[in-house]
Coordinates of C-alpha atoms in Angstrom, one line a residue:
Chain A
M1 CA -25.6 91.8 47.7
E2 CA -28.4 92.1 50.2
T3 CA -27.6 93.0 53.7
R4 CA -24.1 93.4 54.6
P5 CA -23.3 93.6 58.3
E6 CA -22.0 97.1 58.2
A7 CA -20.3 97.7 61.4
G8 CA -19.5 101.1 62.5
T9 CA -15.9 102.2 62.7
R10 CA -15.2 104.0 65.8
D11 CA -12.0 105.7 66.9
R12 CA -11.0 103.9 70.0
F13 CA -7.9 103.1 71.7
R14 CA -6.5 101.1 68.8
P15 CA -6.7 101.5 65.1
A16 CA -10.2 101.0 64.0
R17 CA -11.1 97.7 62.6
P18 CA -14.7 97.3 61.7
A19 CA -16.4 95.1 64.2
G20 CA -17.2 91.8 62.7
Q21 CA -14.0 91.6 60.7
A22 CA -11.7 88.9 61.8
P23 CA -8.1 89.6 61.0
G24 CA -6.7 87.2 58.5
I25 CA -10.1 86.2 57.3
R26 CA -11.1 89.0 55.0
S27 CA -7.5 89.9 54.1
R28 CA -7.4 86.5 52.5
S29 CA -10.8 87.1 50.9
L30 CA -9.3 88.7 47.9
A31 CA -6.9 86.0 47.2
A32 CA -9.4 83.2 47.7
G33 CA -12.0 85.0 45.6
L34 CA -9.5 85.4 42.7
L35 CA -8.5 81.7 43.1
L36 CA -12.1 80.6 42.7
V37 CA -13.1 83.1 39.9
T38 CA -10.1 82.7 37.7
P39 CA -10.7 79.1 36.6
V40 CA -14.3 80.0 35.7
V41 CA -13.2 83.0 33.6
L42 CA -10.5 80.8 31.9
A43 CA -13.2 78.0 31.3
A44 CA -15.4 80.7 29.6
V45 CA -12.6 82.0 27.5
V46 CA -11.3 78.6 26.5
S47 CA -14.8 77.3 25.7
F48 CA -14.9 79.6 22.7
G49 CA -12.1 77.8 21.0
Y50 CA -12.0 74.4 22.7
T51 CA -14.3 72.0 24.7
P52 CA -13.4 68.3 25.2
H53 CA -16.6 67.4 23.3
P54 CA -18.9 69.7 21.2
P55 CA -21.4 71.0 23.9
L56 CA -24.4 70.7 21.6
A57 CA -23.6 67.4 19.9
M58 CA -26.2 64.8 20.8
S59 CA -25.2 61.2 20.9
I60 CA -28.2 59.0 21.9
P61 CA -26.2 55.8 22.4
D62 CA -24.0 57.7 25.1
R63 CA -27.0 59.1 27.0
L64 CA -27.1 59.3 30.8
Q65 CA -23.7 57.9 31.3
P66 CA -22.3 58.4 34.8
P67 CA -19.0 60.2 35.0
T68 CA -16.1 58.4 33.3
L69 CA -12.6 59.5 32.1
A70 CA -14.1 60.4 28.7
H71 CA -17.0 62.3 30.3
P72 CA -15.7 63.5 33.7
F73 CA -19.1 64.9 34.6
G74 CA -21.1 62.2 32.7
T75 CA -23.6 62.8 29.9
D76 CA -27.1 64.1 29.8
H77 CA -30.3 62.8 28.4
F78 CA -29.2 63.6 24.8
G79 CA -25.8 62.1 25.3
R80 CA -24.2 65.5 25.5
D81 CA -21.0 65.8 27.6
V82 CA -21.9 67.6 30.7
F83 CA -18.2 68.8 31.4
S84 CA -18.3 70.7 28.1
R85 CA -21.7 72.1 28.8
V86 CA -20.7 73.3 32.2
M87 CA -17.6 75.0 30.5
V88 CA -19.8 76.7 28.0
G89 CA -22.4 77.4 30.7
S90 CA -19.9 79.7 32.3
V91 CA -20.2 82.0 29.3
S92 CA -24.0 82.4 30.1
A93 CA -23.3 83.0 33.7
I94 CA -20.4 85.5 33.2
G95 CA -22.2 87.1 30.3
A96 CA -25.3 87.6 32.3
G97 CA -23.3 89.0 35.2
A98 CA -21.2 91.3 33.1
F99 CA -23.9 92.7 30.8
S100 CA -26.4 93.3 33.6
V101 CA -23.8 94.9 35.8
L102 CA -22.5 97.0 32.9
L103 CA -25.9 98.0 31.6
G104 CA -27.6 98.5 35.0
G105 CA -24.6 100.0 36.6
T106 CA -23.9 102.5 33.9
A107 CA -27.6 103.7 33.8
G108 CA -27.7 103.8 37.7
V109 CA -24.4 105.7 37.9
L110 CA -25.5 108.3 35.4
L111 CA -28.9 108.7 37.0
G112 CA -27.5 108.7 40.5
A113 CA -24.8 111.3 39.4
A114 CA -27.5 113.6 37.9
A115 CA -29.7 113.2 40.9
G116 CA -26.9 113.8 43.4
Y117 CA -25.3 116.7 41.6
H118 CA -28.4 118.6 40.5
R119 CA -31.1 118.0 43.1
G120 CA -34.0 119.4 41.2
W121 CA -37.5 118.1 41.2
I122 CA -36.9 115.9 38.2
E123 CA -34.1 114.2 40.2
E124 CA -36.3 113.9 43.1
G125 CA -39.0 112.2 41.1
L126 CA -36.3 109.9 39.5
M127 CA -35.1 108.9 42.8
R128 CA -38.7 108.1 44.0
L129 CA -39.0 105.9 41.0
M130 CA -35.8 104.2 41.7
D131 CA -37.0 103.6 45.3
G132 CA -40.2 102.1 43.8
V133 CA -38.1 99.6 41.8
Y134 CA -35.8 99.0 44.7
A135 CA -38.9 98.0 46.8
F136 CA -39.5 95.0 44.7
P137 CA -37.7 91.7 45.5
A138 CA -35.1 91.4 42.7
V139 CA -36.2 88.2 41.3
L140 CA -39.9 89.1 41.4
F141 CA -39.1 92.3 39.4
A142 CA -37.0 90.4 36.9
L143 CA -39.9 87.8 36.5
M144 CA -42.3 90.6 35.8
V145 CA -40.0 92.0 33.2
V146 CA -39.5 88.6 31.6
A147 CA -43.3 88.1 31.7
V148 CA -43.7 91.2 29.6
L149 CA -40.8 90.8 27.2
G150 CA -40.9 87.0 26.9
P151 CA -38.3 84.4 27.9
G152 CA -34.8 84.4 26.7
F153 CA -31.2 85.3 27.6
G154 CA -31.2 88.8 26.4
N155 CA -34.5 89.6 28.1
A156 CA -33.3 88.0 31.3
V157 CA -30.1 90.1 31.3
L158 CA -32.1 93.2 30.6
A159 CA -34.4 92.4 33.5
I160 CA -31.5 91.8 35.9
A161 CA -30.0 95.1 34.6
V162 CA -33.1 97.1 35.4
V163 CA -33.0 95.6 38.9
N164 CA -29.4 96.9 39.2
V165 CA -30.2 100.4 38.2
P166 CA -31.7 101.7 41.5
V167 CA -28.8 99.9 43.4
F168 CA -26.2 101.9 41.7
A169 CA -28.2 105.0 41.5
R170 CA -28.7 105.2 45.1
L171 CA -25.1 104.4 45.9
T172 CA -23.8 107.1 43.4
R173 CA -26.3 109.7 44.5
G174 CA -25.3 109.2 48.2
S175 CA -21.7 109.6 47.4
Y176 CA -22.3 112.7 45.2
L177 CA -24.4 114.4 47.8
A178 CA -21.5 114.1 50.2
L179 CA -18.8 114.9 47.7
R180 CA -20.4 118.0 46.1
E181 CA -19.9 120.0 49.1
R182 CA -16.1 119.4 49.2
E183 CA -13.6 122.0 48.4
F184 CA -12.1 120.4 45.4
V185 CA -15.5 120.7 43.7
L186 CA -15.5 124.4 44.4
A187 CA -12.0 124.7 43.2
A188 CA -12.9 123.0 39.9
R189 CA -15.8 125.3 39.5
V190 CA -13.7 128.3 40.1
L191 CA -11.3 127.1 37.4
G192 CA -14.3 127.2 35.1
A193 CA -15.2 123.4 34.8
T194 CA -18.5 122.7 33.3
D195 CA -21.1 120.7 35.4
A196 CA -20.7 117.6 33.3
R197 CA -16.9 117.8 33.7
I198 CA -17.2 118.1 37.5
A199 CA -19.7 115.3 37.7
L200 CA -17.7 112.9 35.6
R201 CA -14.1 113.9 35.9
H202 CA -13.9 115.0 39.5
L203 CA -16.7 113.3 41.4
L204 CA -16.9 110.0 39.6
P205 CA -13.4 108.9 40.3
N206 CA -14.0 109.4 44.0
T207 CA -16.9 107.0 44.0
T208 CA -15.1 104.1 42.1
G209 CA -14.3 102.3 45.3
P210 CA -17.8 101.6 46.7
L211 CA -19.0 101.1 43.0
L212 CA -16.5 98.4 42.4
V213 CA -17.4 96.7 45.5
Q214 CA -21.1 97.0 44.6
A215 CA -20.3 95.7 41.1
S216 CA -18.7 92.5 42.3
A217 CA -21.7 91.8 44.7
S218 CA -24.2 92.6 41.9
F219 CA -22.3 90.4 39.5
A220 CA -22.7 87.5 42.0
T221 CA -26.4 88.3 42.5
A222 CA -26.9 88.5 38.7
I223 CA -25.4 85.0 38.2
L224 CA -27.8 83.6 40.9
A225 CA -30.7 85.4 39.2
E226 CA -29.9 84.2 35.8
A227 CA -29.6 80.7 37.1
A228 CA -32.9 81.0 38.9
L229 CA -34.7 82.4 35.7
S230 CA -33.0 79.8 33.5
Y231 CA -34.1 77.1 36.1
L232 CA -37.7 78.3 35.7
G233 CA -37.3 78.1 31.9
L234 CA -37.4 81.8 31.4
G235 CA -33.7 82.6 30.9
T236 CA -31.2 81.0 28.6
Q237 CA -33.1 78.9 26.0
P238 CA -32.1 75.5 24.8
P239 CA -29.9 74.2 23.3
F240 CA -27.4 76.7 24.6
P241 CA -26.2 75.5 27.9
S242 CA -26.9 77.5 31.2
W243 CA -26.2 76.2 34.6
G244 CA -29.7 77.0 35.9
R245 CA -31.4 75.3 32.9
M246 CA -29.2 72.3 33.2
L247 CA -30.3 72.0 36.9
G248 CA -33.9 72.3 35.8
E249 CA -33.4 69.4 33.2
A250 CA -31.5 67.4 35.8
Q251 CA -34.3 67.6 38.3
T252 CA -36.6 65.6 35.9
L253 CA -33.9 62.9 35.6
M254 CA -32.6 63.0 39.2
F255 CA -33.4 59.5 40.0
Q256 CA -31.9 58.0 36.9
A257 CA -28.9 60.4 36.6
P258 CA -28.2 62.1 40.0
W259 CA -24.8 63.4 38.8
L260 CA -26.5 65.7 36.5
A261 CA -27.8 67.6 39.4
V262 CA -24.4 67.9 41.1
F263 CA -21.9 69.8 38.6
P264 CA -23.9 72.7 37.4
G265 CA -25.0 73.4 40.9
V266 CA -21.3 73.3 42.1
A267 CA -20.4 75.7 39.3
V268 CA -23.0 78.3 40.4
A269 CA -22.1 78.0 44.1
W270 CA -18.3 78.1 43.2
T271 CA -18.6 81.2 41.0
V272 CA -20.9 83.1 43.4
L273 CA -18.7 82.3 46.4
G274 CA -15.6 83.5 44.5
L275 CA -17.4 86.7 43.6
N276 CA -18.6 87.4 47.0
L277 CA -15.1 86.8 48.5
L278 CA -13.7 89.0 45.8
G279 CA -16.3 91.7 46.8
D280 CA -15.4 91.4 50.4
G281 CA -11.7 91.6 49.6
L282 CA -12.2 94.7 47.4
R283 CA -14.2 96.4 50.2
D284 CA -11.3 95.9 52.6
L285 CA -8.9 97.5 50.0
L286 CA -11.1 100.2 48.7
D287 CA -13.7 101.3 51.2
P288 CA -12.5 104.6 52.4
R289 CA -14.5 104.2 55.6
L290 CA -12.2 101.3 56.6
K291 CA -9.0 103.2 56.0
Chain B
M1 CA -43.8 108.5 68.4
A2 CA -47.0 109.9 67.0
R3 CA -45.3 112.2 64.7
Y4 CA -42.8 109.5 63.7
L5 CA -45.8 107.3 63.0
I6 CA -47.6 109.8 60.8
R7 CA -44.4 110.4 58.8
R8 CA -43.8 106.7 58.2
L9 CA -47.4 106.1 57.2
W10 CA -47.1 108.9 54.7
S11 CA -44.0 107.3 53.3
L12 CA -45.7 103.9 53.3
G13 CA -48.5 105.3 51.2
A14 CA -46.2 107.0 48.8
T15 CA -44.1 103.8 48.3
L16 CA -47.3 101.7 47.7
V17 CA -48.4 104.1 45.1
T18 CA -44.9 104.1 43.5
I19 CA -44.8 100.3 43.4
S20 CA -48.3 100.2 41.8
V21 CA -47.2 102.7 39.1
V22 CA -44.1 100.7 38.5
T23 CA -46.0 97.5 38.1
F24 CA -48.6 99.1 35.9
V25 CA -46.0 100.7 33.7
V26 CA -43.8 97.7 33.3
M27 CA -46.8 95.7 32.3
Q28 CA -47.6 98.3 29.6
V29 CA -44.2 97.7 27.8
V30 CA -45.6 94.4 26.2
P31 CA -44.2 94.6 22.7
G32 CA -47.1 94.8 20.3
D33 CA -50.8 94.4 21.0
P34 CA -51.2 92.7 24.5
A35 CA -54.4 91.0 23.3
L36 CA -52.6 89.5 20.4
V37 CA -49.7 88.5 22.7
I38 CA -52.1 86.8 25.0
L39 CA -54.1 85.0 22.4
G40 CA -51.3 84.3 20.0
H41 CA -51.0 85.5 16.4
E42 CA -53.4 83.0 14.8
A43 CA -56.3 84.3 17.0
D44 CA -59.5 85.2 15.5
P45 CA -59.8 89.0 15.0
G46 CA -63.2 89.0 16.8
A47 CA -61.8 87.3 19.9
V48 CA -58.8 89.8 19.9
E49 CA -61.3 92.7 19.7
A50 CA -63.4 91.2 22.5
L51 CA -60.3 90.7 24.8
R52 CA -59.1 94.3 24.0
A53 CA -62.5 95.5 25.3
E54 CA -62.3 93.2 28.2
L55 CA -58.8 94.4 29.2
G56 CA -60.0 98.0 28.6
L57 CA -57.2 98.6 26.1
D58 CA -59.4 101.0 24.1
R59 CA -59.2 103.5 27.1
P60 CA -56.3 105.8 27.9
A61 CA -53.6 104.3 30.2
V62 CA -54.1 106.8 33.0
V63 CA -57.8 105.9 33.2
R64 CA -56.9 102.2 33.2
Y65 CA -54.3 102.7 35.9
L66 CA -56.7 104.6 38.2
D67 CA -59.4 102.1 37.6
W68 CA -56.9 99.2 38.5
A69 CA -55.3 101.0 41.4
S70 CA -58.7 101.9 43.0
G71 CA -59.8 98.4 42.6
A72 CA -56.6 97.1 44.2
V73 CA -57.3 99.4 47.3
R74 CA -60.6 97.6 47.7
G75 CA -59.0 94.2 47.3
D76 CA -60.1 93.7 43.7
L77 CA -57.0 93.0 41.5
G78 CA -58.8 92.1 38.4
T79 CA -59.8 88.9 36.8
S80 CA -57.4 86.1 35.6
L81 CA -57.7 85.4 31.9
R82 CA -56.9 81.6 32.3
F83 CA -58.9 80.9 35.4
G84 CA -61.7 83.4 34.7
R85 CA -61.7 84.1 38.5
P86 CA -60.8 87.1 40.6
V87 CA -57.0 87.4 41.0
S88 CA -57.4 88.1 44.7
R89 CA -59.2 84.9 45.3
L90 CA -56.6 82.9 43.4
I91 CA -53.8 84.4 45.6
L92 CA -55.8 84.0 48.9
E93 CA -56.2 80.3 48.0
R94 CA -52.5 79.8 47.7
L95 CA -51.5 81.7 50.9
P96 CA -52.0 78.6 53.1
V97 CA -48.9 77.2 51.4
T98 CA -46.7 80.3 51.0
V99 CA -47.2 81.8 54.3
P100 CA -46.4 78.8 56.5
L101 CA -43.4 78.1 54.1
T102 CA -41.9 81.6 54.6
L103 CA -42.6 81.5 58.2
M104 CA -41.0 78.1 58.7
A105 CA -38.0 79.3 56.6
A106 CA -37.7 82.5 58.7
A107 CA -37.9 80.4 62.0
F108 CA -35.3 78.0 60.7
A109 CA -33.0 80.9 59.7
L110 CA -33.4 82.5 63.1
A111 CA -32.9 79.2 65.0
V112 CA -29.5 78.7 63.1
A113 CA -28.4 82.4 63.1
V114 CA -28.7 83.4 66.7
P115 CA -26.7 80.5 68.2
A116 CA -24.2 80.5 65.3
G117 CA -23.7 84.3 65.4
V118 CA -23.2 84.2 69.3
L119 CA -20.8 81.3 69.0
A120 CA -18.8 83.1 66.3
A121 CA -18.8 86.4 68.1
T122 CA -17.8 85.1 71.5
R123 CA -15.0 82.9 70.0
R124 CA -13.9 85.6 67.6
N125 CA -10.9 84.8 65.4
R126 CA -10.8 81.2 66.5
V127 CA -11.6 78.0 64.6
T128 CA -15.3 78.1 65.5
D129 CA -15.5 81.7 64.1
L130 CA -13.6 80.9 60.9
L131 CA -15.9 77.9 60.3
T132 CA -19.1 79.8 60.9
V133 CA -18.0 82.7 58.7
S134 CA -17.1 80.2 56.0
L135 CA -20.3 78.3 56.2
A136 CA -22.2 81.5 56.1
Q137 CA -20.4 82.5 52.9
L138 CA -21.2 79.2 51.4
G139 CA -24.8 79.5 52.5
L140 CA -25.0 82.8 50.5
A141 CA -23.5 81.2 47.4
I142 CA -25.7 78.1 47.1
P143 CA -28.9 78.7 44.9
S144 CA -32.0 77.7 46.9
F145 CA -33.3 75.6 43.9
W146 CA -30.1 73.5 43.8
L147 CA -30.2 73.0 47.5
G148 CA -33.8 71.9 47.1
I149 CA -32.8 69.3 44.5
L150 CA -30.0 68.1 46.8
L151 CA -32.4 67.8 49.7
I152 CA -34.9 65.8 47.6
L153 CA -32.2 63.4 46.5
G154 CA -30.1 63.3 49.8
V155 CA -32.9 63.5 52.4
A156 CA -36.4 62.8 50.9
V157 CA -35.5 59.9 48.7
A158 CA -32.7 58.6 50.8
T159 CA -34.6 58.5 54.2
G160 CA -38.2 58.8 53.2
W161 CA -38.9 61.1 56.3
F162 CA -40.3 63.8 54.0
P163 CA -42.1 63.8 50.8
P164 CA -40.0 64.8 47.8
G165 CA -42.6 67.3 46.6
G166 CA -46.2 68.1 46.5
F167 CA -48.6 69.4 49.1
P168 CA -51.3 67.4 50.7
G169 CA -53.3 70.4 52.0
W170 CA -54.4 71.1 55.6
R171 CA -57.5 68.9 55.5
D172 CA -55.8 65.8 56.8
G173 CA -54.4 67.7 59.7
A174 CA -51.4 69.8 60.3
W175 CA -48.7 67.1 60.3
P176 CA -48.7 66.0 56.7
A177 CA -48.8 69.5 55.5
L178 CA -46.0 70.7 57.8
R179 CA -44.0 67.6 56.8
A180 CA -44.3 68.6 53.1
L181 CA -43.0 72.1 53.9
V182 CA -39.9 71.0 56.0
L183 CA -37.4 70.5 53.1
P184 CA -38.7 73.5 51.0
A185 CA -38.3 75.7 54.2
L186 CA -34.8 74.4 54.7
A187 CA -33.9 75.1 51.1
L188 CA -35.4 78.6 51.3
G189 CA -34.0 79.4 54.8
V190 CA -30.3 78.6 54.3
A191 CA -29.4 81.8 52.5
R192 CA -31.5 83.8 55.0
A193 CA -29.7 82.1 57.8
A194 CA -26.3 82.9 56.4
V195 CA -27.3 86.6 56.1
L196 CA -28.7 86.7 59.7
T197 CA -25.6 84.8 61.1
R198 CA -23.2 87.4 59.6
M199 CA -25.5 90.2 61.0
M200 CA -25.7 88.6 64.5
R201 CA -22.0 88.1 64.6
A202 CA -21.1 91.6 63.5
S203 CA -23.6 93.4 65.8
L204 CA -22.7 91.3 68.9
I205 CA -19.0 91.8 68.2
E206 CA -19.8 95.6 68.1
A207 CA -21.9 95.4 71.2
L208 CA -19.2 93.6 73.1
E209 CA -16.9 96.5 72.5
E210 CA -19.4 99.2 73.9
D211 CA -18.7 101.0 77.1
Y212 CA -21.5 99.5 79.0
V213 CA -20.0 96.1 78.4
R214 CA -16.7 97.3 79.8
T215 CA -18.6 98.7 82.8
A216 CA -20.4 95.4 83.3
R217 CA -17.1 93.6 83.1
A218 CA -15.4 96.1 85.4
K219 CA -18.0 95.6 88.1
G220 CA -17.2 92.0 88.1
L221 CA -20.0 90.3 86.4
A222 CA -19.4 86.9 84.8
E223 CA -18.6 87.0 81.2
R224 CA -21.7 84.9 80.5
I225 CA -24.0 87.5 82.0
V226 CA -22.2 90.2 80.2
T227 CA -22.6 88.5 76.9
Y228 CA -26.2 87.1 77.2
K229 CA -27.8 89.7 79.3
H230 CA -26.1 93.0 78.3
A231 CA -24.6 92.7 74.9
L232 CA -27.0 90.1 73.3
K233 CA -30.1 92.2 74.0
N234 CA -28.7 95.2 72.2
A235 CA -27.2 93.1 69.3
A236 CA -30.6 91.5 68.8
I237 CA -32.1 94.7 67.6
P238 CA -30.4 95.0 64.3
T239 CA -30.8 91.3 63.8
V240 CA -34.6 91.4 64.3
T241 CA -34.7 94.3 61.8
V242 CA -32.7 92.4 59.2
L243 CA -35.1 89.4 59.7
G244 CA -37.9 91.6 58.7
L245 CA -36.0 92.7 55.7
Q246 CA -35.5 89.2 54.7
V247 CA -39.1 88.8 53.8
A248 CA -38.4 90.1 50.4
G249 CA -35.7 87.5 49.9
L250 CA -38.0 84.9 51.3
L251 CA -41.0 85.7 49.1
A252 CA -38.8 85.9 46.0
G253 CA -37.0 82.7 46.9
S254 CA -40.4 81.0 47.5
I255 CA -41.2 81.5 43.9
V256 CA -38.3 79.3 42.9
V257 CA -38.5 76.8 45.7
E258 CA -42.2 76.3 45.3
R259 CA -41.4 75.1 41.7
V260 CA -38.6 72.7 43.0
F261 CA -41.1 71.0 45.4
A262 CA -44.2 71.4 43.3
L263 CA -45.9 73.4 45.9
P264 CA -49.2 75.1 44.9
G265 CA -48.3 78.5 46.4
V266 CA -48.3 82.0 45.3
G267 CA -44.9 81.6 43.5
R268 CA -46.2 78.7 41.4
L269 CA -49.2 80.9 40.6
I270 CA -46.9 83.6 39.3
I271 CA -44.9 81.2 37.2
Y272 CA -48.0 79.6 35.8
A273 CA -49.3 83.1 34.9
I274 CA -46.1 84.0 33.2
G275 CA -46.1 80.7 31.2
T276 CA -49.7 81.2 30.1
R277 CA -49.2 85.0 29.4
D278 CA -52.0 85.7 31.9
L279 CA -51.0 89.3 32.3
P280 CA -53.8 90.5 34.6
L281 CA -52.8 87.7 36.9
V282 CA -49.1 88.5 36.7
Q283 CA -49.9 92.1 37.4
G284 CA -52.0 91.5 40.4
A285 CA -49.9 88.8 42.0
V286 CA -46.6 90.9 41.5
L287 CA -48.3 93.9 43.1
F288 CA -49.6 91.7 46.0
V289 CA -46.1 90.2 46.7
A290 CA -44.3 93.6 46.4
A291 CA -47.0 95.3 48.7
V292 CA -46.5 92.5 51.3
V293 CA -42.8 93.3 51.3
V294 CA -43.3 97.1 51.5
V295 CA -45.8 96.7 54.5
T296 CA -43.5 94.3 56.3
N297 CA -40.7 96.7 56.0
F298 CA -42.9 99.4 57.4
L299 CA -43.9 97.3 60.4
V300 CA -40.3 96.3 61.0
D301 CA -39.4 100.1 61.0
L302 CA -42.0 100.6 63.6
V303 CA -40.8 97.8 65.8
Y304 CA -37.3 99.1 65.4
A305 CA -38.3 102.6 66.5
W306 CA -40.2 101.0 69.4
L307 CA -37.1 99.1 70.5
D308 CA -34.6 101.8 69.8
P309 CA -35.8 105.3 70.6
K310 CA -32.8 106.9 68.8
V311 CA -34.3 106.0 65.5
R312 CA -37.6 108.1 66.1
T313 CA -35.9 111.5 65.4

C-alpha cells in the first residue's frame, strides 16, 4: 500500500502499543479481512465449475433487465447475467493480484536479497534502477508498459508485476542489511554454509513477516490497478469479464441501467477492503517491531 | 542547510536522470519494429522507412537517448505523431485542467483529513474514532473511477448542481470551469483524504504521548490548548509531508478520473496517446508526469527539513 502511518514504538511505562492503534480495532482486522476475502475466493473457485448462468452467453431479449430473482444483479447490454459475470470477474481480480505479486515479489525478493547480501557496485546500480522505477506513480508506469506491449490481461499483470519489483526489492534489501550483521549469520558461515544458502535458508525466513504484510497490501493495490487498467480498456479484454471493464461498459449505459454500475464496483471495494484489513491484521501478528 | 541542499539537489538530479533512462528503456521494448507497430502491418514500406528515419531508429539507442534527454532538459520532448505538434505544447495546453483538478483534490483531502484525524485522535477508541478509521479504510478501497461514476449518477444527474462531465474551459470565467472540476476532485480526493486521515490520527496520537504534552498538561493548560497549540503543530509536520507524497497518487489517479468525467487533461492525453500508439507522446508525457512527482517530493523534503531541523543531518 502507499503510506502507512508508521508510528514509532517507544518503551514507556506500559507495554508499547504503536501510536494510532486502537485496541480492539486492529485485532479484529484479521477476522474481518478473512470474512470479506473468503467469499470472493470461493466465488472465484466455484465459478470454474458453476455459475448460475453462462457468463458469456448473450441473450438479446433479456438485455438490460434490472435485478430480479433470476438475475440478482440484472443483465447487461448483451443480456448476460451480471451476477455470473461478477463471479467470474473475481478470477481476473484474484489472478491479477496473485500473479503480479508472485512474479514481482519473487523478482524483487531475489534482487533485494542479492543487493542486501552482497553490496557490490552491481547491486548499487540495481537499487538505483529500482529507485528509478519506484519514483513513478504505479498506474503511470503500468500504463507505459501496456502502451509498449499492447493491451491485454497478461500484459497488464506483467506491468503491475514490474511495479511491484522495487517495492519488494527495497523491503528485502533493508531487512538483509540489518540481518547480515547478526550472529546467526556468522555462525552459519563458520559452519561452512555457502552464500546462497545463507541468503535463502537463513536470512529469507527472517524476512517473511514484513514480506507477507507487503504481499497482501500489494495484492490489494494490484486489484485496484487491474480494475483501473481494464476500466481504461487496457487490461482484461472482452468478452472475458473483469470488474473494471464492466464498470467502463456500465458508464456508457448508466442512465438506462444504473444497476450495472453498482455491483462490479462493490466487488472491487469489498475485495480491496478485505485485503487491506487482512494486511493490517497480519502486520499486528507478524511485524517484529510491534512485539 | 546549504550542505543538505546541495546533497538533495545532487540526488534530485540523479533521480531525474534515472527516470528518464527508465522511461527511454521501457519505450524501447516495443516488440518488433516500432515504425511498423505505429503504422500498422499493412503500411506502405516507404512510409515505414520515412517514419523510421523520423524517429531516428537508424541511429544507436544511446545516441537517441542523449538526443532525447538533452532536448527534454531544454523543454523539447519531441513531436507527437498524431498531432504533428511538439509534445511539450500539447502537455502545457492541458495543464489548466489537470493542475486545478489535482489542487482541488488535495485541498479537499486536507480539509477532510485534518478535522477527521484530530477528531479520531482526541476521541481515541471511542465510537467517533472507530467510525473515522472504518471510513478511512473504505476510502482506501473504493476505486476512484467507480466513485466518479456514482457521483455522476447520484449527484450530477440527480441534483443538476454540477455537470456530469466535460470541461467548458476558463474563457467563460472561473465559475463554470471550477464547477466542472468539483465532482472529479471529490472522486480523486477521497482516497487521498483516507491516507491523510490515518496519518493525521496516528501522528497526533503519537504527539499526545510526548513528554512536552505531559509537561503542558502538568502546568495546568487546558486540554484544548494542549491539543491544538502544542500537539497539533508537531503532528502536522508528517501530515504535510505525506500530502506532498500524495502528488504521485493524485496525478496517477487523475489519468483515470479525467477519463470518467471526459476532462481534457494530461491524463486523457496519455490515454489517447496509448490508444493511438503515439509513442513519442507517451514517452514525453510519462517523463513529464514522473518528473513532476520527483520534483514535488524534492520540494517536500526541503520543506520538511526546514520545519524539522532533525532531518537535516
